[in-house]
């Protein structure tokens, strides 16, 4: 009986972990519904482009959302290099891409790109929206100062849902 309970607990944990990347990707994409980009001249207006730097669980989950309609426009999910983020509306930076932050943070500010991550310490390094898991739930924190430096605006409705807003 104890072995069966252990096996079930392990299976439940594996299912929860399998859902985490999909939940993070869904939150990132749905967040785009509540962001306004004033620099429309730098990003294509016929589509909303979410970029990522390296292939990992969340970027793989993002690719599954490619083609979804947001704000009446198709979502385009593309892999980019750190030096080529100007055409992105949002950029997801995985934990294994932390070294790229020194290059992408200044570009994100210049080109109005929403910078999203899911790693401890990313908010302190310039990421605007950081996804985390807290007590089994995917939550997010927002660095409103970093968002304002890009001239982006995030709806106050979303900010009320954030676990933490840094101003």
Coordinates of C-alpha atoms in Angstrom, one line a residue:
X1 CA 0.0 0.0 0.0
X2 CA 2.8 2.4 0.9
X3 CA 4.5 1.7 -2.5
X4 CA 1.3 2.5 -4.3
X5 CA 0.9 5.8 -2.4
X6 CA 4.5 6.7 -3.3
X7 CA 4.0 5.9 -6.9
X8 CA 0.8 7.9 -7.1
X9 CA 2.5 10.9 -5.4
X10 CA 5.4 10.7 -7.9
X11 CA 2.9 10.6 -10.8
X12 CA 1.0 13.6 -9.4
X13 CA 4.2 15.5 -9.0
X14 CA 5.2 14.6 -12.6
X15 CA 1.9 15.8 -14.0
X16 CA 2.1 19.1 -12.0
X17 CA 5.6 19.7 -13.4
X18 CA 4.5 18.9 -16.9
X19 CA 1.8 21.6 -16.6
X20 CA 4.1 24.3 -15.2
X21 CA 5.7 25.3 -18.6
X22 CA 2.3 25.4 -20.3
X23 CA 0.9 27.5 -17.5
X24 CA 3.8 29.9 -17.7
X25 CA 3.4 30.2 -21.5
X26 CA -0.3 30.8 -21.2
X27 CA 0.2 33.5 -18.6
X28 CA 2.8 35.2 -20.7
X29 CA 0.6 35.2 -23.8
X30 CA -2.5 36.3 -21.9
X31 CA -0.5 39.1 -20.3
X32 CA -0.1 40.6 -23.8
X33 CA -3.8 41.3 -23.9
X34 CA -3.2 43.9 -21.1
X35 CA 0.0 45.6 -22.5
X36 CA 0.1 48.6 -24.8
X37 CA 3.1 49.3 -26.9
X38 CA 3.6 53.0 -27.9
X39 CA 6.5 52.1 -30.2
X40 CA 4.4 50.4 -32.9
X41 CA 6.8 51.6 -35.5
X42 CA 9.5 49.1 -34.3
X43 CA 7.3 46.1 -34.1
X44 CA 5.1 44.7 -36.9
X45 CA 1.5 45.7 -36.4
X46 CA -0.1 42.9 -38.3
X47 CA 0.9 40.3 -35.7
X48 CA 2.0 40.1 -32.1
X49 CA 5.5 38.5 -31.9
X50 CA 6.7 36.6 -28.8
X51 CA 10.4 35.8 -29.0
X52 CA 12.6 33.4 -27.0
X53 CA 16.3 32.9 -26.9
X54 CA 16.8 29.2 -26.3
X55 CA 14.8 26.1 -26.5
X56 CA 13.5 24.9 -23.1
X57 CA 10.2 23.8 -21.6
X58 CA 8.5 27.2 -21.6
X59 CA 9.6 28.1 -25.1
X60 CA 8.4 24.8 -26.3
X61 CA 5.0 25.5 -24.7
X62 CA 5.0 28.9 -26.3
X63 CA 5.6 27.4 -29.7
X64 CA 2.3 25.4 -29.2
X65 CA 0.5 28.8 -29.0
X66 CA 1.8 30.1 -32.3
X67 CA -1.0 31.2 -34.5
X68 CA -3.4 32.0 -31.6
X69 CA -5.4 35.2 -32.1
X70 CA -4.7 38.0 -29.7
X71 CA -6.3 41.4 -30.0
X72 CA -7.5 40.2 -33.4
X73 CA -4.0 39.6 -34.6
X74 CA -2.1 36.3 -35.0
X75 CA 0.5 35.4 -32.4
X76 CA 3.9 34.6 -33.9
X77 CA 6.4 32.7 -31.7
X78 CA 10.0 32.8 -32.9
X79 CA 13.4 32.0 -31.7
X80 CA 15.9 34.9 -31.9
X81 CA 19.4 35.8 -31.0
X82 CA 20.1 38.2 -28.2
X83 CA 21.2 40.9 -30.7
X84 CA 18.0 40.7 -32.8
X85 CA 15.0 41.5 -30.5
X86 CA 13.8 44.8 -32.0
X87 CA 10.9 43.2 -33.9
X88 CA 9.6 41.4 -30.7
X89 CA 6.7 42.6 -28.7
X90 CA 7.8 40.3 -25.8
X91 CA 10.9 38.3 -25.2
X92 CA 11.0 35.3 -22.9
X93 CA 14.4 34.7 -21.2
X94 CA 14.9 31.2 -19.6
X95 CA 17.1 30.7 -16.6
X96 CA 19.9 29.1 -18.8
X97 CA 20.0 32.3 -20.8
X98 CA 20.8 34.6 -17.9
X99 CA 24.1 35.7 -19.4
X100 CA 22.1 37.2 -22.3
X101 CA 20.3 39.7 -20.0
X102 CA 23.3 42.2 -20.2
X103 CA 22.6 42.4 -23.9
X104 CA 18.8 42.2 -24.1
X105 CA 17.8 44.6 -21.2
X106 CA 19.1 47.7 -22.9
X107 CA 17.6 46.7 -26.2
X108 CA 14.3 45.9 -24.6
X109 CA 14.2 49.4 -23.2
X110 CA 15.1 51.0 -26.5
X111 CA 12.7 49.0 -28.6
X112 CA 9.7 48.7 -26.2
X113 CA 10.0 44.9 -25.7
X114 CA 8.3 43.3 -22.7
X115 CA 11.0 41.3 -21.1
X116 CA 9.7 38.1 -19.4
X117 CA 11.6 35.5 -17.3
X118 CA 11.0 32.8 -14.7
X119 CA 14.1 32.9 -12.6
X120 CA 15.0 34.1 -9.2
X121 CA 16.8 37.5 -9.3
X122 CA 15.6 38.4 -12.8
X123 CA 13.5 41.3 -11.6
X124 CA 16.7 42.9 -10.1
X125 CA 18.4 42.4 -13.5
X126 CA 15.9 44.3 -15.6
X127 CA 13.2 41.7 -16.4
X128 CA 9.8 43.3 -16.3
X129 CA 7.6 40.3 -15.7
X130 CA 8.9 37.3 -13.7
X131 CA 6.9 34.1 -13.4
X132 CA 7.3 31.9 -10.4
X133 CA 5.7 28.9 -8.6
X134 CA 4.4 29.6 -5.1
X135 CA 2.6 26.9 -3.2
X136 CA 1.9 24.9 -6.3
X137 CA 0.5 27.9 -8.3
X138 CA 2.2 29.8 -11.1
X139 CA 2.3 33.5 -10.0
X140 CA 4.0 36.6 -11.4
X141 CA 5.8 39.6 -10.2
X142 CA 6.1 42.9 -12.1
X143 CA 8.9 45.5 -12.0
X144 CA 6.8 48.6 -12.9
X145 CA 9.9 50.8 -13.1
X146 CA 11.4 48.6 -15.7
X147 CA 8.1 48.6 -17.7
X148 CA 7.9 52.4 -17.6
X149 CA 11.5 52.7 -18.8
X150 CA 10.3 51.1 -22.1
X151 CA 7.3 53.3 -22.3
X152 CA 5.0 50.3 -22.2
X153 CA 1.8 50.4 -20.1
X154 CA 0.3 47.4 -18.3
X155 CA -3.3 47.5 -17.2
X156 CA -4.0 48.1 -13.5
X157 CA -6.2 45.0 -13.7
X158 CA -3.2 42.8 -14.2
X159 CA -1.1 44.6 -11.6
X160 CA -3.8 43.8 -9.0
X161 CA -3.3 40.1 -9.8
X162 CA 0.5 40.2 -9.4
X163 CA 2.0 38.7 -6.3
X164 CA 4.4 41.7 -6.1
X165 CA 4.6 45.0 -8.0
X166 CA 7.9 46.9 -7.6
X167 CA 7.6 50.6 -8.1

